[in-house]
Every structure is written in C-alpha cells, then in structure tokens.
Short mmCIF file of C-alpha atoms and ligand atoms in Angstrom, two decimals:
data_model
loop_
_atom_site.label_atom_id
_atom_site.label_comp_id
_atom_site.label_asym_id
_atom_site.label_seq_id
_atom_site.Cartn_x
_atom_site.Cartn_y
_atom_site.Cartn_z
CA MET A 1 0.07 0.04 -0.05
CA ALA A 2 3.11 2.27 0.25
CA TRP A 3 2.80 3.08 -3.41
CA TYR A 4 -0.81 4.04 -2.85
CA HIS A 5 0.06 6.64 -0.12
CA LYS A 6 2.86 7.86 -2.18
CA ALA A 7 0.81 8.53 -5.05
CA LYS A 8 -2.00 10.01 -2.95
CA SER A 9 0.42 12.43 -1.35
CA LYS A 10 1.84 13.31 -4.84
CA ALA A 11 -1.65 14.01 -6.10
CA GLU A 12 -2.44 16.08 -3.03
CA LYS A 13 0.76 18.19 -3.57
CA LEU A 14 -0.28 18.77 -7.13
CA VAL A 15 -3.79 19.80 -6.14
CA HIS A 16 -2.30 22.05 -3.51
CA ARG A 17 -0.02 23.65 -5.98
CA GLY A 18 -3.11 24.13 -8.24
CA LEU A 19 -4.86 25.77 -5.27
CA ASP A 20 -2.27 28.16 -4.52
CA ARG A 21 -2.81 30.27 -7.37
CA HIS A 22 -1.59 33.55 -8.85
CA VAL A 23 -3.39 35.78 -11.37
CA ARG A 24 -1.46 38.64 -13.00
CA VAL A 25 -3.37 41.75 -13.78
CA ALA A 26 -1.70 44.45 -15.77
CA VAL A 27 -3.28 48.07 -15.43
CA THR A 28 -2.54 50.66 -18.08
CA GLY A 29 -3.81 53.82 -19.83
CA LEU A 30 -2.51 57.04 -21.22
CA SER A 31 -1.09 59.53 -18.48
CA GLY A 32 -3.95 60.93 -16.39
CA ALA A 33 -6.38 58.15 -17.21
CA GLY A 34 -6.45 57.20 -13.57
CA LYS A 35 -4.15 54.19 -13.07
CA THR A 36 -2.77 55.35 -9.64
CA ALA A 37 -6.23 55.97 -8.27
CA PHE A 38 -7.42 52.58 -9.83
CA VAL A 39 -4.55 50.48 -8.28
CA THR A 40 -4.96 52.22 -5.04
CA SER A 41 -8.69 51.42 -5.04
CA VAL A 42 -8.38 47.81 -6.15
CA ILE A 43 -5.96 47.27 -3.24
CA ASN A 44 -8.21 48.99 -0.75
CA GLN A 45 -11.35 47.18 -1.95
CA LEU A 46 -9.60 43.86 -1.79
CA LEU A 47 -8.32 44.50 1.75
CA HIS A 48 -11.98 45.11 2.73
CA ALA A 49 -13.30 42.20 0.81
CA PRO A 50 -13.94 39.98 3.92
CA VAL A 51 -16.41 42.62 5.25
CA GLU A 52 -19.94 41.32 4.70
CA GLY A 53 -21.89 43.22 2.25
CA HIS A 54 -18.86 44.66 0.55
CA LEU A 55 -18.06 43.91 -3.26
CA THR A 56 -21.43 42.32 -3.78
CA PHE A 57 -20.60 41.45 -7.38
CA LEU A 58 -17.39 39.73 -6.67
CA GLU A 59 -18.50 35.94 -6.51
CA PRO A 60 -16.45 34.82 -3.49
CA CYS A 61 -17.76 37.83 -1.45
CA ARG A 62 -21.36 37.33 -2.60
CA GLU A 63 -21.03 33.58 -1.53
CA ARG A 64 -19.27 34.61 1.60
CA ARG A 65 -16.24 32.61 0.84
CA PHE A 66 -13.77 35.52 0.91
CA LYS A 67 -11.98 34.97 4.32
CA ALA A 68 -8.96 37.31 4.59
CA SER A 69 -6.52 39.49 2.45
CA LYS A 70 -3.16 41.20 3.04
CA LEU A 71 -0.46 42.94 0.89
CA ALA A 72 2.38 40.69 0.33
CA MET A 73 5.85 41.20 -1.16
CA HIS A 74 6.25 40.24 -4.85
CA GLN A 75 8.91 37.89 -6.25
CA GLU A 76 10.03 40.15 -9.12
CA LEU A 77 12.29 42.15 -7.07
CA HIS A 78 13.56 44.35 -10.06
CA ILE A 79 10.10 45.75 -10.35
CA PRO A 80 9.61 48.68 -7.83
CA LYS A 81 6.75 48.17 -5.27
CA PHE A 82 3.44 50.25 -5.76
CA ASP A 83 3.36 52.71 -3.03
CA TYR A 84 -0.01 51.87 -1.59
CA GLN A 85 0.43 53.28 1.94
CA GLY A 86 1.53 56.60 0.36
CA CYS A 87 -1.34 56.72 -2.19
CA PHE A 88 -4.05 55.67 0.22
CA GLY A 89 -2.39 58.09 2.91
CA SER A 90 -2.86 61.07 0.56
CA LEU A 91 -6.53 60.23 0.01
CA VAL A 92 -7.32 59.95 3.58
CA ASP A 93 -5.13 62.92 4.78
CA ALA A 94 -6.55 65.65 6.89
CA ASN A 95 -6.18 67.70 3.71
CA PRO A 96 -6.83 64.95 1.13
CA ILE A 97 -5.51 65.04 -2.26
CA TRP A 98 -5.05 62.62 -5.20
CA PRO A 99 -1.87 60.50 -5.10
CA SER A 100 0.88 61.32 -7.68
CA SER A 101 0.29 59.70 -11.15
CA THR A 102 2.06 56.87 -12.51
CA ARG A 103 5.39 57.50 -14.03
CA ASN A 104 7.03 54.17 -13.92
CA ILE A 105 6.21 50.40 -13.82
CA SER A 106 5.32 49.03 -10.28
CA GLN A 107 3.67 46.08 -8.76
CA ALA A 108 1.64 45.13 -5.74
CA ASN A 109 0.54 41.71 -4.61
CA ILE A 110 -2.47 40.88 -2.51
CA SER A 111 -2.88 37.39 -1.03
CA CYS A 112 -6.55 36.48 -0.81
CA ARG A 113 -7.67 33.57 1.47
CA TYR A 114 -10.93 32.01 0.54
CA LYS A 115 -13.15 28.87 1.10
CA VAL A 116 -12.74 26.52 -1.92
CA LYS A 117 -15.97 25.93 -3.87
CA ASP A 118 -15.02 23.06 -6.28
CA LYS A 119 -16.32 19.79 -4.55
CA TRP A 120 -13.33 17.86 -5.69
CA LEU A 121 -10.71 20.32 -4.59
CA ARG A 122 -12.53 20.64 -1.39
CA LYS A 123 -11.80 17.08 -0.50
CA VAL A 124 -8.03 17.97 -0.37
CA SER A 125 -8.38 21.43 1.20
CA LYS A 126 -11.09 23.54 2.47
CA ASP A 127 -9.29 26.82 1.99
CA SER A 128 -6.93 28.28 -0.65
CA THR A 129 -5.05 31.34 -1.55
CA LEU A 130 -5.19 33.47 -4.73
CA THR A 131 -2.34 35.90 -5.06
CA VAL A 132 -3.55 38.74 -7.19
CA GLU A 133 -0.52 40.54 -8.79
CA ILE A 134 -1.21 44.00 -9.82
CA LEU A 135 1.28 45.55 -12.50
CA ASP A 136 0.93 49.21 -13.18
CA TYR A 137 2.70 50.63 -16.15
CA PRO A 138 2.32 53.79 -18.47
CA GLY A 139 0.11 53.25 -21.65
CA GLU A 140 2.66 55.28 -23.49
CA TRP A 141 5.12 52.33 -23.03
CA LEU A 142 2.56 50.08 -24.98
CA LEU A 143 2.53 52.31 -27.91
CA ASP A 144 6.12 51.47 -28.66
CA LEU A 145 5.15 47.98 -29.60
CA PRO A 146 4.59 48.90 -33.51
CA LEU A 147 8.12 50.43 -33.35
CA LEU A 148 9.53 46.98 -33.30
CA ARG A 149 8.45 46.34 -36.69
CA LEU A 150 9.61 49.74 -38.13
CA SER A 151 13.17 50.59 -39.34
CA PHE A 152 14.71 53.98 -38.35
CA LYS A 153 13.83 55.20 -41.72
CA GLU A 154 10.17 54.08 -41.57
CA TRP A 155 9.81 55.59 -38.17
CA SER A 156 11.26 58.88 -39.31
CA GLU A 157 8.78 58.93 -42.32
CA LEU A 158 5.96 58.51 -39.86
CA CYS A 159 7.25 61.26 -37.77
CA GLN A 160 7.49 63.57 -40.72
CA GLN A 161 3.92 62.90 -41.66
CA TYR A 162 2.81 63.55 -37.99
CA LEU A 163 4.61 66.93 -37.99
CA ARG A 164 3.24 68.03 -41.28
CA ARG A 165 -0.28 68.10 -40.20
CA GLU A 166 -1.87 71.46 -40.14
CA ARG A 167 -2.67 71.67 -36.57
CA ARG A 168 1.05 71.02 -35.59
CA GLN A 169 2.75 73.01 -38.16
CA GLN A 170 2.91 76.18 -36.03
CA TYR A 171 4.24 74.71 -32.91
CA ALA A 172 6.57 72.22 -34.47
CA SER A 173 8.22 74.90 -36.94
CA ASP A 174 11.21 75.65 -34.77
CA VAL A 175 12.12 72.00 -33.99
CA VAL A 176 11.53 71.00 -37.52
CA LYS A 177 13.85 73.88 -38.63
CA GLN A 178 16.36 72.73 -36.19
CA LEU A 179 16.25 69.21 -37.29
CA SER A 180 16.38 70.10 -40.86
CA GLU A 181 19.73 72.07 -40.45
CA LEU A 182 21.72 69.24 -39.14
CA GLN A 183 24.42 67.76 -41.51
CA TYR A 184 23.31 63.98 -41.47
CA SER A 185 26.03 62.85 -43.71
CA GLU A 186 28.85 64.41 -41.95
CA PRO A 187 30.83 62.41 -39.20
CA VAL A 188 30.26 63.63 -35.58
CA ASP A 189 33.11 64.46 -33.29
CA GLU A 190 33.29 61.63 -30.77
CA ALA A 191 33.54 64.06 -27.83
CA GLU A 192 30.60 66.10 -29.12
CA ILE A 193 28.09 63.22 -29.89
CA ASP A 194 26.43 62.92 -26.57
CA LYS A 195 26.08 66.76 -26.00
CA LEU A 196 24.70 67.26 -29.53
CA LEU A 197 22.26 64.28 -29.48
CA SER A 198 20.89 65.02 -25.99
CA SER A 199 20.56 68.75 -26.62
CA VAL A 200 18.54 68.14 -29.96
CA ALA A 201 16.61 65.16 -28.58
CA ASN A 202 15.65 67.17 -25.47
CA ASP A 203 14.39 70.03 -27.64
CA TYR A 204 12.39 67.60 -29.89
CA ARG A 205 10.90 65.95 -26.83
CA THR A 206 10.13 69.26 -25.10
CA ALA A 207 8.50 70.69 -28.11
CA LEU A 208 6.10 67.81 -28.62
CA TYR A 209 5.38 67.13 -25.17
CA ASP A 210 4.50 70.60 -24.11
CA TYR A 211 2.08 70.90 -27.17
CA ARG A 212 0.53 67.54 -26.33
CA LYS A 213 0.05 68.56 -22.76
CA TYR A 214 -1.47 72.01 -23.34
CA ASN A 215 -3.39 71.40 -26.38
CA LYS A 216 -4.80 67.82 -25.75
CA ASP A 217 -2.99 66.27 -28.67
CA PHE A 218 -3.35 62.60 -28.01
CA SER A 219 -1.57 61.48 -30.85
CA LEU A 220 2.24 60.71 -30.59
CA ALA A 221 5.49 60.84 -32.63
CA LEU A 222 7.62 60.10 -29.70
CA PRO A 223 8.87 56.77 -28.46
CA GLY A 224 6.89 55.97 -25.12
CA ARG A 225 9.96 56.30 -22.74
CA PHE A 226 10.47 59.92 -24.10
CA LEU A 227 7.09 60.83 -22.57
CA LEU A 228 7.57 58.79 -19.36
CA PRO A 229 11.21 57.73 -19.16
CA GLY A 230 11.04 55.94 -15.82
CA GLU A 231 14.45 54.88 -14.71
CA LEU A 232 15.76 55.90 -18.15
CA GLU A 233 15.53 59.58 -17.40
CA GLY A 234 18.76 61.32 -18.58
CA SER A 235 20.35 58.20 -20.06
CA PRO A 236 21.86 58.26 -23.54
CA VAL A 237 19.62 55.54 -24.84
CA LEU A 238 16.92 58.34 -25.15
CA SER A 239 19.32 60.67 -26.97
CA PHE A 240 17.94 60.31 -30.55
CA PHE A 241 15.39 61.76 -32.87
CA PRO A 242 13.84 61.20 -36.28
CA VAL A 243 15.22 62.55 -39.56
CA ILE A 244 12.35 64.54 -41.04
CA SER A 245 14.05 66.42 -43.93
CA SER A 246 12.56 65.23 -47.22
CA ASP A 247 15.87 65.51 -49.01
CA ILE A 248 17.49 63.05 -46.49
CA LEU A 249 14.53 60.83 -46.54
CA SER A 250 14.63 60.43 -50.40
CA LEU A 251 18.15 59.12 -50.19
CA ASP A 252 19.51 55.61 -50.03
CA TRP A 253 20.62 55.38 -46.46
CA GLU A 254 23.16 52.46 -47.38
CA GLN A 255 25.47 55.12 -48.75
CA PHE A 256 25.97 56.95 -45.37
CA GLU A 257 29.32 56.42 -43.51
CA SER A 258 29.20 54.48 -40.34
CA GLN A 259 30.35 57.57 -38.41
CA SER A 260 27.90 59.87 -39.85
CA LEU A 261 25.20 61.52 -37.77
CA LEU A 262 22.52 59.54 -39.52
CA LYS A 263 23.97 56.17 -38.87
CA ILE A 264 24.80 57.12 -35.12
CA LEU A 265 21.05 58.04 -34.78
CA GLU A 266 20.02 54.76 -36.47
CA ARG A 267 22.08 52.81 -34.09
CA ARG A 268 20.59 54.51 -30.98
CA TYR A 269 17.07 53.83 -32.53
CA ASN A 270 18.06 50.04 -33.00
CA TYR A 271 19.45 50.01 -29.48
CA TYR A 272 16.17 51.23 -28.20
CA GLN A 273 14.22 48.72 -29.93
CA LYS A 274 16.44 45.88 -28.83
CA HIS A 275 17.29 46.77 -25.38
CA ILE A 276 14.21 48.74 -24.09
CA ILE A 277 11.14 47.85 -26.08
CA ARG A 278 11.74 44.21 -26.65
CA PRO A 279 12.70 43.21 -23.14
CA PHE A 280 9.69 45.05 -21.71
CA PHE A 281 7.28 43.05 -23.98
CA GLU A 282 9.03 39.81 -23.45
CA GLU A 283 8.56 40.15 -19.75
CA TYR A 284 5.18 41.80 -20.05
CA PHE A 285 3.30 39.78 -22.64
CA SER A 286 4.48 36.46 -21.55
CA LYS A 287 3.34 36.71 -17.86
CA VAL A 288 0.19 38.86 -17.84
CA ASP A 289 -3.28 36.97 -17.52
CA ARG A 290 -5.61 39.75 -17.55
CA GLN A 291 -5.44 43.49 -18.78
CA ILE A 292 -7.44 46.41 -18.02
CA VAL A 293 -6.92 49.61 -20.13
CA LEU A 294 -8.19 52.88 -18.50
CA ILE A 295 -9.64 55.64 -20.66
CA ASP A 296 -10.54 59.21 -19.51
CA THR A 297 -13.44 59.51 -21.78
CA ASN A 298 -14.54 62.69 -19.85
CA SER A 299 -11.38 64.71 -20.90
CA ILE A 300 -11.92 63.56 -24.46
CA LEU A 301 -15.38 64.87 -24.74
CA GLU A 302 -14.34 68.10 -23.16
CA SER A 303 -11.75 68.61 -26.04
CA ASP A 304 -12.09 69.49 -29.73
CA TYR A 305 -12.84 67.24 -32.59
CA GLU A 306 -9.19 67.04 -33.76
CA SER A 307 -8.19 65.91 -30.30
CA TYR A 308 -11.02 63.30 -30.38
CA LEU A 309 -9.60 61.81 -33.79
CA ASP A 310 -6.13 61.96 -32.45
CA PHE A 311 -7.13 59.99 -29.36
CA LYS A 312 -9.05 57.42 -31.30
CA HIS A 313 -6.10 56.74 -33.61
CA THR A 314 -3.95 56.53 -30.44
CA ILE A 315 -6.02 54.32 -28.45
CA GLU A 316 -6.49 51.91 -31.45
CA ARG A 317 -2.77 51.70 -31.78
CA LEU A 318 -2.58 51.02 -27.93
CA LEU A 319 -5.29 48.23 -28.22
CA GLU A 320 -3.80 46.76 -31.41
CA GLY A 321 -1.28 45.10 -29.14
CA PHE A 322 -3.89 42.71 -27.88
CA SER A 323 -4.93 41.72 -31.26
CA TYR A 324 -2.66 38.63 -31.38
CA GLY A 325 -4.06 36.64 -34.29
CA ARG A 326 -3.93 39.54 -36.64
CA SER A 327 -0.33 40.49 -35.60
CA ASN A 328 1.31 36.77 -35.85
CA TRP A 329 4.60 38.32 -35.54
CA LEU A 330 3.61 39.35 -32.00
CA LYS A 331 2.39 35.94 -31.02
CA ARG A 332 5.72 34.37 -32.36
CA LEU A 333 7.83 36.81 -30.44
CA PHE A 334 6.08 36.90 -27.09
CA SER A 335 3.61 34.02 -26.66
CA PRO A 336 1.00 36.27 -25.05
CA SER A 337 -1.20 34.78 -22.41
CA ILE A 338 -3.91 37.47 -21.86
CA ASP A 339 -7.42 35.99 -22.03
CA LYS A 340 -9.43 38.85 -20.64
CA LEU A 341 -9.17 42.42 -21.45
CA LEU A 342 -11.39 45.26 -19.84
CA ILE A 343 -11.68 48.60 -21.33
CA ALA A 344 -12.91 50.99 -18.75
CA THR A 345 -13.81 54.59 -18.91
CA THR A 346 -12.79 56.14 -15.52
CA LYS A 347 -14.18 59.14 -13.34
CA ALA A 348 -17.65 58.15 -13.85
CA ASP A 349 -18.47 59.74 -10.63
CA LEU A 350 -18.55 63.15 -12.50
CA VAL A 351 -21.42 61.86 -14.53
CA PRO A 352 -24.91 61.42 -13.13
CA PRO A 353 -25.81 57.69 -12.86
CA ASP A 354 -28.66 58.13 -15.58
CA GLN A 355 -25.98 58.85 -18.11
CA HIS A 356 -23.36 56.10 -17.22
CA ALA A 357 -24.69 53.90 -19.97
CA SER A 358 -24.18 56.81 -22.52
CA LEU A 359 -20.85 57.32 -21.38
CA GLU A 360 -19.86 53.66 -21.72
CA SER A 361 -21.74 53.38 -25.04
CA PHE A 362 -19.75 56.49 -26.44
CA MET A 363 -16.44 55.01 -25.44
CA GLN A 364 -17.60 51.58 -26.92
CA LYS A 365 -18.41 52.85 -30.15
CA THR A 366 -15.11 54.90 -30.29
CA VAL A 367 -13.03 51.64 -29.89
CA ALA A 368 -15.60 49.36 -31.61
CA GLN A 369 -13.52 48.13 -34.59
CA VAL A 370 -10.36 47.38 -32.56
CA LYS A 371 -12.39 45.74 -29.79
CA ASN A 372 -14.14 43.62 -32.31
CA ASP A 373 -10.70 42.49 -33.73
CA ILE A 374 -9.52 41.53 -30.17
CA GLY A 375 -12.82 39.66 -29.42
CA TYR A 376 -12.44 37.84 -32.64
CA GLU A 377 -8.95 36.55 -31.66
CA GLY A 378 -10.52 34.81 -28.66
CA VAL A 379 -9.75 37.34 -25.94
CA ASP A 380 -12.91 38.03 -23.77
CA VAL A 381 -13.29 41.66 -24.04
CA GLU A 382 -15.61 43.88 -21.72
CA THR A 383 -16.24 47.67 -21.47
CA MET A 384 -17.41 49.48 -18.41
CA ALA A 385 -17.94 53.01 -16.72
CA ILE A 386 -16.23 53.05 -13.56
CA ALA A 387 -14.97 55.26 -10.73
CA SER A 388 -12.02 54.03 -8.78
CA VAL A 389 -12.77 56.65 -6.09
CA ALA A 390 -16.19 58.36 -6.00
CA THR A 391 -15.93 61.97 -4.97
CA SER A 392 -19.62 62.67 -5.62
CA GLU A 393 -23.19 61.42 -4.90
CA PRO A 394 -26.15 61.54 -7.22
CA VAL A 395 -29.00 64.09 -6.63
CA THR A 396 -31.89 65.07 -8.55
CA THR A 397 -33.00 68.78 -9.02
CA GLU A 398 -35.59 70.55 -10.73
CA HIS A 399 -34.95 72.49 -14.07
CA ASP A 400 -37.53 74.21 -16.21
CA GLY A 401 -40.32 72.14 -14.24
CA LYS A 402 -38.44 68.94 -15.15
CA GLN A 403 -36.37 66.62 -12.91
CA LEU A 404 -32.60 66.77 -13.82
CA HIS A 405 -30.11 64.20 -12.55
CA CYS A 406 -27.01 65.94 -11.23
CA VAL A 407 -23.86 64.93 -9.08
CA LYS A 408 -23.06 66.62 -5.77
CA GLY A 409 -19.61 67.14 -4.32
CA LEU A 410 -17.21 69.60 -2.79
CA ASP A 411 -16.05 72.68 -4.75
CA VAL A 412 -12.22 72.29 -5.41
CA GLU A 413 -11.33 75.76 -4.06
CA SER A 414 -13.84 76.38 -1.23
CA ARG A 415 -14.75 72.76 -0.22
CA GLU A 416 -18.42 73.94 -0.06
CA SER A 417 -20.94 71.57 -1.26
CA VAL A 418 -22.05 72.00 -5.01
CA ILE A 419 -24.42 70.46 -7.39
CA HIS A 420 -23.34 70.03 -11.01
CA TYR A 421 -24.80 69.10 -14.23
CA PRO A 422 -22.20 68.20 -16.63
CA GLY A 423 -24.41 68.37 -20.02
CA LYS A 424 -25.82 65.57 -22.11
CA VAL A 425 -23.20 62.87 -22.78
CA PRO A 426 -23.51 61.36 -26.31
CA SER A 427 -24.17 57.70 -26.55
CA LYS A 428 -22.69 57.43 -30.20
CA THR A 429 -19.74 58.93 -31.97
CA LEU A 430 -20.42 62.22 -33.52
CA SER A 431 -19.86 64.07 -36.75
CA ARG A 432 -17.53 67.20 -36.68
CA GLU A 433 -20.78 69.34 -36.90
CA GLU A 434 -22.40 67.55 -33.91
CA TRP A 435 -19.34 67.67 -31.99
CA ARG A 436 -19.19 71.52 -32.24
CA LYS A 437 -22.54 71.81 -30.64
CA LEU A 438 -21.57 69.65 -27.57
CA GLU A 439 -21.86 71.48 -24.36
CA ILE A 440 -19.89 69.33 -21.88
CA ASP A 441 -18.22 70.37 -18.52
CA PHE A 442 -17.10 67.63 -16.22
CA SER A 443 -15.77 69.84 -13.50
CA PRO A 444 -13.95 67.74 -10.82
CA PHE A 445 -14.72 67.94 -7.26
CA ALA A 446 -12.33 68.09 -4.24
CA VAL A 447 -11.32 64.82 -2.57
CA PRO A 448 -13.82 64.49 0.22
CA CYS A 449 -12.83 63.43 3.80
CA PHE A 450 -12.66 59.68 3.64
CA SER A 451 -12.59 57.48 6.85
CA PRO A 452 -9.21 55.53 6.71
CA ASP A 453 -11.22 52.57 8.28
CA GLU A 454 -13.95 52.27 5.55
CA PRO A 455 -13.46 51.03 2.00
CA LEU A 456 -13.09 53.97 -0.55
CA PRO A 457 -16.38 54.58 -2.30
CA HIS A 458 -16.35 53.70 -5.90
CA ILE A 459 -18.39 52.81 -8.85
CA ARG A 460 -18.51 49.38 -10.20
CA MET A 461 -15.18 48.34 -8.87
CA ASP A 462 -16.83 45.12 -7.62
CA LYS A 463 -17.83 44.32 -11.27
CA VAL A 464 -14.37 45.14 -12.58
CA LEU A 465 -12.91 42.61 -9.89
CA GLN A 466 -15.48 40.05 -10.91
CA PHE A 467 -14.36 40.21 -14.63
CA LEU A 468 -10.78 40.32 -13.93
CA ILE A 469 -10.49 37.79 -11.25
CA GLY A 470 -13.84 36.44 -10.13
CA ASP A 471 -13.28 33.16 -11.86
CA LYS A 472 -10.06 32.47 -10.18
CA PHE A 473 -11.79 31.81 -6.82
CA VAL A 474 -12.67 28.20 -7.64
P1 GDP B 1 -2.42 58.18 -14.01
O1 GDP B 1 -1.63 59.26 -14.59
O2 GDP B 1 -3.08 57.22 -15.03
O3 GDP B 1 -1.76 57.33 -12.93
O4 GDP B 1 -3.71 58.86 -13.28
P2 GDP B 1 -3.95 59.21 -11.81
O5 GDP B 1 -4.49 57.99 -11.14
O6 GDP B 1 -2.94 60.04 -11.16
O7 GDP B 1 -5.35 60.15 -12.04
C1 GDP B 1 -5.18 61.39 -12.58
C2 GDP B 1 -6.24 62.43 -12.18
O8 GDP B 1 -7.38 61.84 -12.45
C3 GDP B 1 -6.22 62.30 -10.49
O9 GDP B 1 -5.20 63.26 -9.88
C4 GDP B 1 -7.74 62.77 -10.30
O10 GDP B 1 -7.72 64.17 -10.54
C5 GDP B 1 -8.41 62.08 -11.42
N1 GDP B 1 -9.03 60.90 -11.04
C6 GDP B 1 -8.51 59.58 -11.11
N2 GDP B 1 -9.40 58.62 -10.69
C7 GDP B 1 -10.49 59.32 -10.50
C8 GDP B 1 -11.81 58.85 -9.97
O11 GDP B 1 -12.18 57.68 -9.87
N3 GDP B 1 -12.67 59.86 -9.99
C9 GDP B 1 -12.45 61.29 -10.15
N4 GDP B 1 -13.44 62.14 -9.94
N5 GDP B 1 -11.24 61.57 -10.54
C10 GDP B 1 -10.30 60.66 -10.64
#
C-alpha cells in the first residue's frame, strides 16, 4: 500500500499547487487616465473584501467565501513596489489630495484567502489562496510595440507625416527647422556626440510634449520612454530623434558612412528597440493573464474634434497590441497569455448615474473596430464605466419644471457643497458638426474626507474585480 499513499500524497501536492494560485493583472492607460487611483482602489477594495456586504458582485464575496486578504511582497524584485500606503495616505489625509500619477512600472501583490468551492478540490483542502499580482505601467510604453517592426527610416517617415499636419505646423516649426539644419552625412566628433544628441533630442521631446500637454493632442510621434522615461531619465539611450528632412529621406541610407550623424542616430534607435522595447514586452506579454486599459473619456469629450480623432487613433494603436491573431509576429515573439481585457472609462462619478450607459456606449463605439478584432481573436473583451474613487453622490434637482439628474460634491477651491450638471453625454460617435454643438463640462470635485477605516467609495469596482479575477476563486 506504500505506493498508494505515495501516489495520493503526490496527487495532493499537485492539487495544493493548483490551489495556491496567482493571477497577474496589468493596469494601463495614457497619462492621467486614472491608473494610480485605480490600483489604490483595487488594493483597498480587496483589503476590505472579507467585510460582509462589500463587493457584492465579486463572486467569493457574494457567496461569503472570502476569508482574509493582505498585501504581500512580490517575487519580481527588479520591479518597484506600488506605494499603496503613500497613495492611500494622501486620499485619507486631513487635507486629502489625489496621489501622484504613474510615471514608472510598479507592482503590488495581494494574497486572498478563500473557501474552496469546487467539490473535488474541497476534498483536499477547504481553503486556498489566490495571489492577485497587480502591475501598473504607463500606456505610453505600450505604444512602442509597433516600433518593433519599423526601421529607423520608416519611423522617421511617420514622424514627418505627423509633424506635417496642419494643427501641428505652427508649434513644430522651430524644432523642424532645427532638425532640418543638421548635417546628417557628416561624421560627428566623438567628444561632441552625446552633447549634440541629447540637446537636440531634448528640444524635440520638449516641443512635442508641451504641445501635447497643453493642447490635448493625444497623438504621438515620440517613443513611449520619451514621454515617461521611468528609470531611463537622462540616459543616452533616449538621445535620438527622427530624420524629417525630405531631402535626406529620399536618399539611399546605405550610402551613409558609419560615423555619420544619420548612422549614429540609426544605431541609437536600434538599441532602443532591442534593449528597451523588446525586453519590456518579453517580460510583460509572456506573464500577464488579465489586462485593464483605462480611458479618461470625460476629458476627450471636453476637447475639440481634432483631439478626439487623435485620441481614437492613439487608443486603437494601444489596443492593437492585444489583437494577437492579426499580428502573428507578436504571437511568435512573445507568446502572449492575456485571455481577458477590460476597457474601462474612468471618473464616472463626475457623470450622473442615468448617463453612465451613454458614457460607456460612447467609449465602446469609439473603440468598436479594434475591440471587435481583439474579441475575434478569442480574448474576452468587456467595457465599463467606473470610478475608482467616487467623489460625488447623485442628486435630483428641478430645472424648467423637469427633473434633472446631477452630481453633488465639494468645490475644489472652497470645499463647499456644490451641485453640478455636466451636460448631455452622447451615446454614439459624432460628426464634426455635432461635436461643435456639444456642451460638456465635467468639473472635478475636491477629494472628500474619507474614513481610513472604511473602504473607498467607488462605482462598479466590484464588477471590475469580478470580470478580472472572479473566476479564479474556484
Ligand atoms: P495616471 O496618470 O493614469 O496614474 O492617473 P491618476 O490615477 O494619477 O489620475 C489622474 C487624475 O485623475 C487624478 O489626480 C484625479 O484628479 C483624477 N481621477 C483619477 N481617478 C478618479 C476617479 O475615480 N474619480 C475622479 N473624480 N477623478 C479621478
């Protein structure tokens, strides 16, 4: 019978290993989309998950199987830790403010202890642990994915097209002139290379970045790390820029000397591809199980039509990364493992609840084509309107004898209670003319005084968690 006991114990070990599970959830979105607030809220909600009546849509909570949770250290020690204490601390401070935005990759692990549901697994163990690994990274980095397939020349051509667009000509003229005056065929003095490249690259980056920031230009002609360098800040790997002069672009680049400025720039670009973009995706795509992409639809609706078109283009590029089947090269390179993708429009607390469906529908229609492509490739895709941290409550007022649904919160300056109606949120995409007539204002509220002992108020975070990890509590 010894063999029987040995086999049984081996089987139990295997089942235990199966029960001690991990799910890796990656959180991304463009700068300001709400990633830091989201990760802070996810951790906070899960830490309160064992409280009865909390997170009603999350299956193990609804079935009262969620027993305990705690923050745990992650194994990937090269990835910085998400500063939950600092972020939560600023939200519940005596003078509460929003935590600082994501500028680098970071990770948080939460161990969740729960009662096993599966009747076969229960024979081995009544309880199990699911470790939820949350990886927060700038969406701008994801936009680098297409660069892996572009040569330096092809990338330069795209940048040239981008800068030629009418709306950018004015602000880009100085930097375009500067780039055009460089002597690309001349060798550069060794001692001067770094100084020259970093100074021009810096001017190029600053001109584009500032315009993007102040004019809501959601499009990009910059590598992701130029926008958010993370730990690469100031390093020479970011000292390159595109060649946008038509005269140079029309030439055969093979004829350039190895020490020419053009070839030096090309080598820097190739280095960036090989040593920055590629390792990030190798690590990232091969290990992530679930992905959430956050979108600040409110701020898009407040901007002009050109910005909307830019945004649509950018978000399509960002989401294309999840359309594996169409990009077979991606599959070959990184063997991606994501099987669920959530596209969430954030800050829904600034919109009265009766308009949440419109907000979601507008965002859904904006990304419809690319969402369809991803779904077609077998990834389960869902969209939602959410608020990681709700700063308002719904109220109904009367206007012209009719009931009007509004939101009530604290004024950012005076912290007095104010009621706000943001306008009518469209439920479909609009023509240029319709867009012009939009009257939308999603004024933010101040962060209210939250109790540090209560879960942060939210909108649909329990649905988010059910979609992303609910099925893992077996
Ligand atoms: P990140 O750059 O993606 O990390 O974005 P953050 O999480 O730092 O959010 C940027 C800003 O959006 C915050 O400072 C807040 O002003 C606002 N914000 C983020 N999440 C919410 C939310 O759930 N509700 C509201 N009302 N504002 C939010």
